Short mmCIF file of C-alpha atoms and ligand atoms in Angstrom, two decimals:
data_model
loop_
_atom_site.label_atom_id
_atom_site.label_comp_id
_atom_site.label_asym_id
_atom_site.label_seq_id
_atom_site.Cartn_x
_atom_site.Cartn_y
_atom_site.Cartn_z
CA MET A 12 26.64 88.97 18.65
CA GLU A 13 29.48 90.25 19.54
CA SER A 14 32.42 88.23 21.49
CA LYS A 15 31.87 87.05 24.18
CA ARG A 16 34.94 88.54 25.93
CA ALA A 17 34.62 92.06 24.07
CA PHE A 18 30.82 91.20 25.93
CA PHE A 19 32.13 90.74 28.78
CA LEU A 20 34.62 93.71 29.05
CA GLU A 21 31.23 95.80 28.43
CA CYS A 22 29.83 94.60 31.04
CA TYR A 23 32.50 95.39 33.02
CA GLU A 24 32.15 98.77 31.73
CA LEU A 25 29.27 98.99 34.16
CA GLY A 26 31.16 98.21 37.31
CA ILE A 27 29.56 94.73 38.06
CA ILE A 28 33.26 93.80 39.99
CA LYS A 29 35.20 95.27 42.27
CA PHE A 30 38.39 94.55 43.65
CA GLY A 31 39.96 95.85 47.16
CA LYS A 32 39.03 94.59 50.13
CA PHE A 33 35.18 93.78 50.86
CA THR A 34 33.34 92.35 53.35
CA LEU A 35 30.62 89.97 52.46
CA LYS A 36 27.28 88.95 53.74
CA SER A 37 28.22 86.16 55.71
CA GLY A 38 31.70 88.30 57.69
CA ILE A 39 34.25 86.47 55.63
CA GLU A 40 36.93 89.35 53.71
CA SER A 41 36.73 88.76 50.21
CA PRO A 42 38.97 90.60 47.53
CA PHE A 43 36.46 91.42 44.69
CA TYR A 44 32.78 92.04 45.39
CA VAL A 45 30.21 91.65 42.39
CA ASP A 46 26.97 93.27 41.21
CA LEU A 47 24.88 92.35 38.16
CA ARG A 48 22.53 94.68 39.16
CA PRO A 49 23.59 97.65 37.20
CA LEU A 50 23.48 95.27 33.32
CA ALA A 51 19.60 95.86 33.91
CA SER A 52 20.37 99.67 33.69
CA ASP A 53 21.51 99.40 29.97
CA PRO A 54 18.57 97.85 27.96
CA LYS A 55 21.29 97.05 25.02
CA ILE A 56 23.73 95.01 27.02
CA LEU A 57 20.53 93.56 28.96
CA LYS A 58 18.58 92.39 25.53
CA HIS A 59 22.66 90.79 24.64
CA LEU A 60 23.28 89.03 28.06
CA ALA A 61 19.52 87.44 27.50
CA ASN A 62 20.65 86.45 24.10
CA TYR A 63 23.75 84.83 26.02
CA LEU A 64 22.23 83.42 28.35
CA LEU A 65 19.41 81.50 25.55
CA GLU A 66 21.93 79.99 23.71
CA MET A 67 23.79 77.92 25.90
CA LEU A 68 20.67 76.39 27.02
CA PRO A 69 18.28 73.10 25.60
CA LEU A 70 15.19 75.68 24.85
CA ASP A 71 12.55 72.71 24.44
CA ASN A 72 13.16 71.33 27.83
CA PHE A 73 11.22 74.55 29.54
CA ASP A 74 7.80 76.14 30.35
CA LEU A 75 8.10 78.90 32.18
CA ILE A 76 11.55 80.45 33.04
CA CYS A 77 11.71 82.61 36.97
CA GLY A 78 14.03 84.53 38.14
CA VAL A 79 15.81 84.56 41.86
CA PRO A 80 15.09 87.82 43.18
CA TYR A 81 16.29 90.03 42.66
CA ALA A 82 18.80 90.62 40.78
CA ALA A 83 18.02 87.80 38.22
CA LEU A 84 14.37 89.52 38.09
CA PRO A 85 15.11 91.82 34.26
CA MET A 86 17.07 89.29 33.44
CA ALA A 87 14.29 86.48 33.73
CA THR A 88 12.09 89.27 31.84
CA ALA A 89 14.28 89.74 29.54
CA MET A 90 15.37 86.37 28.83
CA SER A 91 11.42 85.97 28.61
CA LEU A 92 11.02 88.69 25.60
CA GLU A 93 13.37 86.82 23.83
CA SER A 94 12.47 83.62 23.59
CA TYR A 95 8.43 83.48 24.26
CA LEU A 96 9.30 81.94 27.27
CA PRO A 97 6.39 82.62 29.87
CA LEU A 98 7.68 84.28 33.27
CA ILE A 99 6.37 83.26 36.32
CA ILE A 100 7.97 85.95 39.55
CA LYS A 101 8.68 84.59 42.25
CA ARG A 102 8.78 86.56 45.63
CA LYS A 103 10.77 86.96 48.24
CA GLU A 104 8.27 86.25 50.39
CA ALA A 105 4.95 85.18 50.01
CA LYS A 106 1.59 88.24 50.75
CA GLU A 107 0.51 88.74 54.10
CA TYR A 108 -3.06 89.01 52.85
CA GLY A 109 -5.07 87.39 50.02
CA THR A 110 -3.82 84.27 47.99
CA LYS A 111 -0.42 84.26 50.30
CA LYS A 112 1.00 82.73 46.53
CA MET A 113 4.85 82.61 46.72
CA ILE A 114 4.65 82.04 43.10
CA GLU A 115 2.83 84.94 40.63
CA GLY A 116 1.95 84.15 37.11
CA ILE A 117 0.68 81.56 34.83
CA PHE A 118 1.89 78.43 35.72
CA THR A 119 0.63 74.46 35.50
CA LYS A 120 1.82 72.02 37.49
CA GLY A 121 4.76 69.93 35.60
CA GLN A 122 5.69 72.12 34.24
CA ASN A 123 9.33 72.65 33.76
CA CYS A 124 10.78 75.94 34.74
CA LEU A 125 13.81 77.17 33.98
CA LEU A 126 16.14 78.71 36.80
CA VAL A 127 17.93 82.33 36.42
CA GLU A 128 20.30 83.46 38.74
CA ASP A 129 22.84 86.59 38.72
CA VAL A 130 26.04 85.65 41.13
CA ILE A 131 26.26 81.87 42.49
CA THR A 132 28.08 81.44 45.71
CA SER A 133 27.44 78.82 47.72
CA GLY A 134 24.63 78.20 46.56
CA LYS A 135 22.03 78.26 49.43
CA SER A 136 19.78 81.25 47.61
CA LEU A 137 19.39 79.28 44.51
CA LEU A 138 18.56 75.83 47.48
CA GLU A 139 15.89 78.04 49.55
CA THR A 140 14.21 78.79 46.43
CA ILE A 141 14.02 75.57 44.27
CA PRO A 142 11.98 74.22 46.78
CA GLU A 143 9.52 77.20 47.09
CA VAL A 144 9.20 76.60 42.97
CA GLU A 145 8.94 72.68 43.63
CA ASN A 146 6.38 72.86 46.27
CA GLU A 147 3.63 74.85 43.74
CA GLY A 148 4.18 71.04 41.23
CA ILE A 149 6.36 73.12 38.81
CA THR A 150 9.67 71.07 38.18
CA VAL A 151 13.29 72.45 38.09
CA SER A 152 15.73 70.66 35.97
CA ASP A 153 18.23 73.06 34.94
CA ILE A 154 19.60 76.94 36.52
CA VAL A 155 21.46 79.47 34.17
CA VAL A 156 23.75 81.46 36.03
CA VAL A 157 25.69 84.94 34.96
CA LEU A 158 28.72 84.45 37.03
CA ASP A 159 29.96 82.04 39.04
CA ARG A 160 32.41 82.39 42.15
CA GLN A 161 33.82 79.64 42.07
CA GLN A 162 33.11 78.50 46.00
CA GLY A 163 31.06 75.34 46.31
CA GLY A 164 27.93 76.21 44.62
CA ARG A 165 27.29 75.12 41.75
CA GLU A 166 29.19 71.57 42.28
CA MET A 167 26.95 71.39 45.27
CA LEU A 168 23.88 71.87 43.18
CA GLU A 169 24.83 69.52 40.22
CA ASN A 170 25.60 67.14 43.18
CA LYS A 171 21.73 66.86 43.83
CA GLY A 172 20.60 67.49 40.26
CA TYR A 173 20.06 70.34 38.61
CA ARG A 174 22.11 71.25 35.48
CA VAL A 175 23.93 74.43 36.28
CA HIS A 176 24.94 76.43 32.69
CA THR A 177 27.28 79.57 34.13
CA LEU A 178 27.75 82.12 31.30
CA PHE A 179 31.16 82.75 33.31
CA THR A 180 33.21 82.42 35.87
CA ILE A 181 35.64 84.09 38.03
CA SER A 182 38.95 82.67 37.09
CA GLU A 183 37.97 83.26 33.27
CA VAL A 184 36.90 86.67 33.97
CA CYS A 185 40.23 87.25 36.17
CA VAL A 186 42.15 86.39 32.97
CA ILE A 187 40.01 88.46 30.81
CA LEU A 188 40.64 91.27 32.60
CA LYS A 189 44.55 90.36 33.15
CA GLU A 190 45.06 89.96 29.72
CA GLU A 191 43.48 93.67 29.40
CA GLY A 192 45.74 95.64 31.90
CA TYR A 193 43.02 95.92 34.55
CA LEU A 194 44.41 93.12 37.37
CA ASP A 195 48.15 92.49 37.57
CA ASP A 196 49.34 89.69 38.16
CA GLU A 197 49.47 90.25 42.51
CA GLU A 198 45.47 90.99 42.52
CA VAL A 199 45.04 87.29 40.45
CA LYS A 200 47.02 86.06 42.98
CA ARG A 201 45.23 87.00 45.72
CA ILE A 202 41.78 86.67 43.90
CA GLN A 203 42.98 82.58 43.52
CA ASP A 204 44.52 82.23 47.38
CA PHE A 205 40.50 83.24 48.11
CA LEU A 206 39.05 80.96 46.00
CA ASN A 207 41.26 78.24 47.28
CA GLY A 208 40.82 78.38 50.53
CA ASN A 209 37.39 79.72 50.35
CA VAL A 210 35.26 77.21 49.28
CA VAL A 211 32.38 75.63 50.41
CA GLN A 212 33.17 71.97 50.50
CA PHE A 213 29.62 69.84 50.65
CA LYS A 214 30.18 66.70 51.74
CA GLU A 215 30.06 64.43 48.75
CA GLU A 216 29.32 60.23 49.62
CA LYS A 217 31.00 57.82 48.66
CA ARG A 218 28.79 56.07 46.18
CA LEU A 219 28.84 52.15 47.08
CA SER A 220 30.75 49.96 44.12
CA TYR A 221 29.00 47.51 42.18
CA GLU A 222 31.37 44.53 44.23
CA GLN A 223 30.14 46.90 47.95
CA LYS A 224 26.12 46.37 46.45
CA LEU A 225 26.76 42.80 45.56
CA GLU A 226 27.76 42.00 49.07
CA CYS A 227 24.97 43.40 50.21
CA SER A 228 22.10 42.12 47.17
CA ASP A 229 18.94 39.81 48.60
CA HIS A 230 18.00 39.67 45.14
CA SER A 231 18.69 36.54 42.29
CA VAL A 232 18.89 39.66 39.21
CA LYS A 233 19.67 42.07 41.18
CA THR A 234 23.08 39.87 41.52
CA ARG A 235 23.04 38.41 38.06
CA LEU A 236 22.75 41.98 37.11
CA LEU A 237 25.84 42.78 39.36
CA GLU A 238 28.38 39.74 38.50
CA ILE A 239 27.81 41.31 34.64
CA ALA A 240 28.83 44.92 35.51
CA ILE A 241 31.72 43.80 37.32
CA GLU A 242 32.88 40.79 34.24
CA LYS A 243 32.31 43.08 32.05
CA ASN A 244 32.99 46.68 32.80
CA SER A 245 29.90 47.88 31.81
CA ASN A 246 27.26 49.50 33.29
CA LEU A 247 25.28 50.09 30.18
CA ILE A 248 21.82 49.36 29.06
CA ALA A 249 20.73 49.41 25.50
CA SER A 250 17.77 50.22 24.50
CA ALA A 251 15.94 48.45 22.01
CA ASP A 252 13.26 50.88 20.59
CA VAL A 253 12.99 49.59 17.38
CA MET A 254 10.27 48.14 15.59
CA THR A 255 10.99 44.50 14.63
CA THR A 256 12.32 41.64 14.60
CA ALA A 257 14.98 41.65 12.20
CA GLU A 258 16.74 44.71 13.64
CA LEU A 259 15.80 44.06 17.44
CA LEU A 260 18.41 40.69 16.62
CA LYS A 261 20.40 42.89 14.52
CA LEU A 262 20.61 45.29 17.06
CA ALA A 263 21.00 43.02 20.13
CA ASP A 264 24.21 40.68 18.29
CA GLU A 265 25.66 44.31 17.40
CA VAL A 266 25.70 45.61 21.16
CA GLY A 267 25.56 42.38 23.74
CA PRO A 268 29.23 42.12 24.45
CA HIS A 269 29.44 45.50 25.56
CA ILE A 270 25.89 45.42 27.45
CA VAL A 271 24.38 44.51 31.00
CA ALA A 272 21.22 44.16 29.69
CA LEU A 273 18.87 45.00 26.53
CA LYS A 274 15.60 47.02 27.45
CA THR A 275 13.07 46.26 25.73
CA HIS A 276 9.64 47.72 24.72
CA ILE A 277 8.19 44.56 22.67
CA ASP A 278 4.82 46.15 21.86
CA ILE A 279 6.88 48.48 19.40
CA LEU A 280 7.71 45.53 17.22
CA THR A 281 5.73 45.24 14.27
CA ASP A 282 6.78 41.42 14.41
CA PHE A 283 6.55 39.79 17.58
CA ASP A 284 5.93 36.15 17.57
CA PRO A 285 7.28 34.42 20.47
CA ASP A 286 9.92 32.17 18.74
CA ALA A 287 10.54 33.51 15.88
CA THR A 288 11.62 36.99 18.05
CA ILE A 289 11.77 35.75 21.80
CA LEU A 290 13.87 31.86 21.12
CA PRO A 291 16.01 33.70 19.14
CA LEU A 292 16.77 36.82 21.61
CA LYS A 293 17.26 34.70 24.50
CA ASP A 294 20.05 32.70 22.89
CA LEU A 295 21.52 35.92 21.72
CA ALA A 296 21.29 36.98 25.87
CA ALA A 297 22.68 33.82 26.38
CA LYS A 298 25.62 34.09 23.94
CA HIS A 299 26.99 37.88 25.15
CA ASN A 300 25.78 37.80 28.41
CA PHE A 301 23.31 40.10 29.19
CA LEU A 302 19.55 40.39 30.75
CA LEU A 303 16.60 41.39 29.30
CA MET A 304 15.13 43.88 30.54
CA GLU A 305 11.02 44.71 29.36
CA ASP A 306 10.20 48.26 30.08
CA ARG A 307 6.51 47.59 30.81
CA LYS A 308 5.42 50.50 32.47
CA PHE A 309 2.74 48.40 34.05
CA ALA A 310 0.39 50.98 35.67
CA ASP A 311 -2.70 48.72 37.18
CA ILE A 312 -3.45 46.87 40.40
CA GLY A 313 -2.44 43.80 41.51
CA ASN A 314 -5.13 41.57 39.17
CA THR A 315 -4.38 43.45 35.80
CA GLN A 316 -0.68 43.75 36.12
CA GLU A 317 -1.01 39.93 36.68
CA LEU A 318 -2.87 38.90 33.62
CA GLN A 319 -0.73 41.68 31.44
CA PHE A 320 2.49 39.94 32.85
CA THR A 321 2.02 36.53 32.27
CA TYR A 322 -0.95 36.22 29.46
CA GLY A 323 -1.54 37.82 26.15
CA SER A 324 0.31 38.25 23.03
CA TYR A 325 4.09 38.84 24.82
CA LYS A 326 4.09 36.03 28.13
CA ILE A 327 6.82 38.28 28.72
CA SER A 328 6.91 36.42 32.96
CA ASN A 329 8.42 33.71 30.39
CA TRP A 330 11.54 35.75 28.89
CA ALA A 331 12.54 38.82 30.77
CA ASP A 332 14.31 38.95 33.65
CA PHE A 333 13.46 42.21 35.02
CA VAL A 334 10.82 44.57 34.09
CA THR A 335 9.78 48.31 35.08
CA SER A 336 6.24 49.03 37.20
CA HIS A 337 5.16 51.62 37.73
CA VAL A 338 3.92 51.96 41.66
CA ILE A 339 0.99 53.66 40.66
CA GLY A 340 -0.58 51.27 42.09
CA GLY A 341 -0.10 49.99 45.48
CA TYR A 342 2.22 48.30 47.33
CA ASP A 343 -0.21 44.99 45.94
CA SER A 344 0.38 45.35 43.33
CA LEU A 345 3.91 44.26 43.00
CA ASP A 346 3.59 41.23 44.49
CA CYS A 347 2.59 39.22 41.34
CA PHE A 348 6.03 39.81 40.05
CA ARG A 349 7.53 36.94 40.71
CA ASN A 350 10.41 35.45 39.30
CA VAL A 351 11.77 39.04 38.20
CA GLY A 352 13.00 41.82 39.49
CA VAL A 353 11.27 44.85 39.38
CA VAL A 354 12.59 48.34 38.74
CA ALA A 355 10.01 50.62 39.90
CA ILE A 356 8.92 53.85 38.02
CA VAL A 357 10.24 56.79 40.71
CA SER A 358 10.20 59.93 38.08
CA MET A 359 10.55 60.04 34.49
CA SER A 360 13.25 62.00 32.15
CA SER A 361 10.53 64.09 30.45
CA LYS A 362 9.31 67.61 30.39
CA GLY A 363 6.78 67.87 32.43
CA THR A 364 6.53 64.94 33.53
CA LEU A 365 4.45 64.73 36.90
CA THR A 366 6.64 62.45 39.18
CA ASP A 367 7.04 65.61 41.22
CA LYS A 368 8.86 65.68 44.59
CA ASN A 369 6.20 64.37 46.88
CA TYR A 370 5.00 61.29 44.63
CA GLN A 371 8.78 60.20 43.98
CA GLU A 372 9.05 60.64 48.35
CA GLU A 373 6.10 58.43 48.20
CA ALA A 374 7.44 55.92 45.08
CA LEU A 375 10.52 55.03 47.16
CA LYS A 376 8.80 54.17 50.00
CA VAL A 377 6.87 51.41 48.18
CA ALA A 378 10.40 50.38 46.56
CA VAL A 379 12.80 50.33 49.49
CA SER A 380 10.03 48.11 51.48
CA HIS A 381 8.92 45.59 48.79
CA PRO A 382 11.24 42.52 47.84
CA ASN A 383 10.37 42.00 44.49
CA VAL A 384 11.61 45.43 43.74
CA ILE A 385 15.87 45.72 42.56
CA GLY A 386 15.78 49.64 41.83
CA GLY A 387 14.11 52.45 40.32
CA VAL A 388 14.13 54.00 37.28
CA SER A 389 15.00 57.93 38.18
CA GLN A 390 16.66 61.10 37.63
CA HIS A 391 17.31 61.70 41.44
CA GLU A 392 19.87 59.61 44.19
CA VAL A 393 18.12 57.10 45.29
CA PRO A 394 18.70 55.18 49.03
CA GLU A 395 21.38 52.79 48.24
CA GLU A 396 19.78 50.07 49.04
CA LEU A 397 18.44 50.38 45.85
CA LEU A 398 20.17 49.61 41.79
CA LEU A 399 19.56 53.73 40.30
CA PHE A 400 18.36 52.77 36.69
CA THR A 401 19.06 56.09 34.24
CA PRO A 402 17.50 57.05 31.45
CA GLY A 403 17.58 60.64 29.09
CA VAL A 404 21.68 59.60 28.81
CA ASN A 405 23.50 61.37 25.13
CA LEU A 406 26.58 61.93 24.00
CA ALA A 407 25.44 64.52 21.56
CA ASP A 408 22.12 65.86 22.31
CA ALA A 409 20.26 67.68 24.99
CA GLY A 410 16.95 66.39 24.18
CA ASP A 411 14.43 65.45 21.19
CA GLY A 412 12.36 67.43 20.72
CA LYS A 413 9.67 65.64 21.95
CA GLY A 414 10.30 66.40 25.78
CA GLN A 415 13.07 63.69 26.54
CA GLN A 416 15.87 65.27 28.62
CA TYR A 417 19.35 64.65 28.10
CA ASN A 418 22.18 64.32 30.52
CA THR A 419 26.25 62.61 30.06
CA PRO A 420 26.82 59.65 31.61
CA GLU A 421 29.73 61.96 33.74
CA HIS A 422 26.36 63.86 35.22
CA VAL A 423 24.53 60.66 35.65
CA PHE A 424 27.57 58.78 37.15
CA SER A 425 28.67 60.90 39.95
CA LYS A 426 26.11 64.16 40.19
CA ILE A 427 23.08 61.25 41.50
CA LYS A 428 25.24 58.42 41.48
CA THR A 429 23.58 55.78 39.10
CA ASP A 430 24.37 52.45 38.85
CA PHE A 431 23.19 51.69 35.29
CA MET A 432 22.57 54.44 31.58
CA ILE A 433 20.26 53.54 29.21
CA VAL A 434 20.43 54.93 26.28
CA GLY A 435 18.20 54.02 22.87
CA ARG A 436 18.95 56.10 19.91
CA GLY A 437 22.27 57.93 21.00
CA ILE A 438 23.05 53.66 19.87
CA TYR A 439 20.09 52.23 17.95
CA LYS A 440 20.74 55.12 15.98
CA ALA A 441 24.16 55.48 15.38
CA ASP A 442 25.40 54.74 11.46
CA ASN A 443 27.09 51.58 13.65
CA PRO A 444 25.22 50.94 16.61
CA GLU A 445 28.23 48.39 18.24
CA THR A 446 31.27 51.35 17.88
CA ALA A 447 28.37 54.16 19.93
CA ALA A 448 27.58 50.89 22.16
CA LEU A 449 31.44 50.67 22.62
CA ASN A 450 31.69 54.31 23.14
CA TYR A 451 29.03 54.94 25.61
CA LYS A 452 30.44 51.25 27.54
CA ILE A 453 33.71 52.92 27.60
CA ALA A 454 32.21 56.60 28.57
CA GLY A 455 30.21 55.05 31.28
CA TRP A 456 33.13 53.24 32.83
CA ASN A 457 35.43 55.58 32.93
CA ALA A 458 32.15 58.02 34.79
CA TYR A 459 31.71 54.97 37.23
CA LEU A 460 35.17 54.68 38.02
CA ALA A 461 35.36 58.25 38.63
CA SER A 462 32.63 58.26 40.57
CA LEU A 463 34.28 56.61 43.77
O1 LIG B 9 12.11 58.41 32.62
C1 LIG B 9 12.38 57.52 31.56
C2 LIG B 9 12.17 56.20 31.62
C3 LIG B 9 12.35 55.44 30.85
S1 LIG B 9 12.14 53.69 30.91
N1 LIG B 9 12.25 58.18 30.80
C4 LIG B 9 12.74 57.45 29.40
O2 LIG B 9 13.02 57.58 28.21
N2 LIG B 9 12.91 55.88 29.59
C5 LIG B 9 13.34 54.87 28.39
O3 LIG B 9 14.02 54.86 28.02
C6 LIG B 9 12.83 55.12 27.00
O4 LIG B 9 10.94 54.88 27.30
C7 LIG B 9 13.23 54.66 26.06
O5 LIG B 9 12.75 53.73 25.85
C8 LIG B 9 14.47 55.51 26.58
C9 LIG B 9 14.82 55.93 25.92
O6 LIG B 9 15.70 56.95 25.24
P1 LIG B 9 16.17 57.70 23.81
O7 LIG B 9 16.34 57.07 22.73
O8 LIG B 9 15.57 59.04 24.43
O9 LIG B 9 18.15 57.97 24.75
#
């Protein structure tokens, strides 16, 4: 394909941006007007556009694609034809007869849908569209936009936990047009002044610092975690999804100095032994001052969970400082986790997860009210009385081809205000796990400081 710049100039020839004085829907006078609808009338350009947009995206993560009506409908259709992602259609208004459906097409609950938008300004129309899609049980994690008018919409959506991918920004476009002689300095300045004065400010609520969370901690494990974070300048939890005791202990010793907790899936080990595995692991935890988080994800009735927690081969209650548990068994099912902290699974990072909006709301009600719960695992913001733990963090990849969806440390700390990031393969699969842990620790801590 030609360069992005050459492609933009071809689009520009179709008259998609006009400069002058325009009164917008909101009543504001703007020095430019964007209308991307002409792009659909040039099949070659539309096809190229579809491919440029698709190139930016982790396509494995999506099951469906949907355009925000009307301008993005042909774009989403072209992207569907190029990628074979099935298209669904969002109506502007529900049908007055028959099914009254808002979303047309073939889909099932739990599928993840990529939203396509032509232009983003304040992000308001996307904010109206997203719940209509989510109400059908479809999840939305990513939005792809052709042109960002840079008036706050992107930040607002990212702040709500959505990933926004944009092909062009208005500033970038102005630079190209100026260099090509279509705009003079004065016009560019007028546009810049307009943009500076017309950013729709969303009030970003301040996050609480670890010190502030520590002050109101009402659980000993929560207190210890926060103290370690402050002491080590770290918010990193390494996930040790390895298969042998030797690998587990080696990893724990290497990454130990940089982490607040080591997360285990103890049932992955092929050679688990209470003495040979747990005793040295506890010694390493003491040596490097980190906690042990067993990611058992309990999901049963209280009595069964109590047995799984206390007995069996792993005797988790003997050694874990905190455990993860689904809350699907209801409030009382968490009573059995005495003397440990519980991290409730509120939403999952995998494609097709069934933890939709409604589930998350109900899970949070249990989590905030149960005294054993110290926090939640989620990809979205949680009430500040809970600690937020976020997996699905990787500096190098966007996904793993098996449904995992990754974000950067910057995204999880600033956009969803997480407290602790969980990194697995980014560390234990690295050539040098110790250096990788240190790099993640620094990236996580800097992202946290920047989000204060
Ligand atoms: O929603 C979730 C919840 C968890 S606890 N998504 C996750 O990926 N996890 C866990 O975090 C998962 O079981 C794995 O142990 C770790 C992520 O590993 P990575 O290799 O993908 O970083």
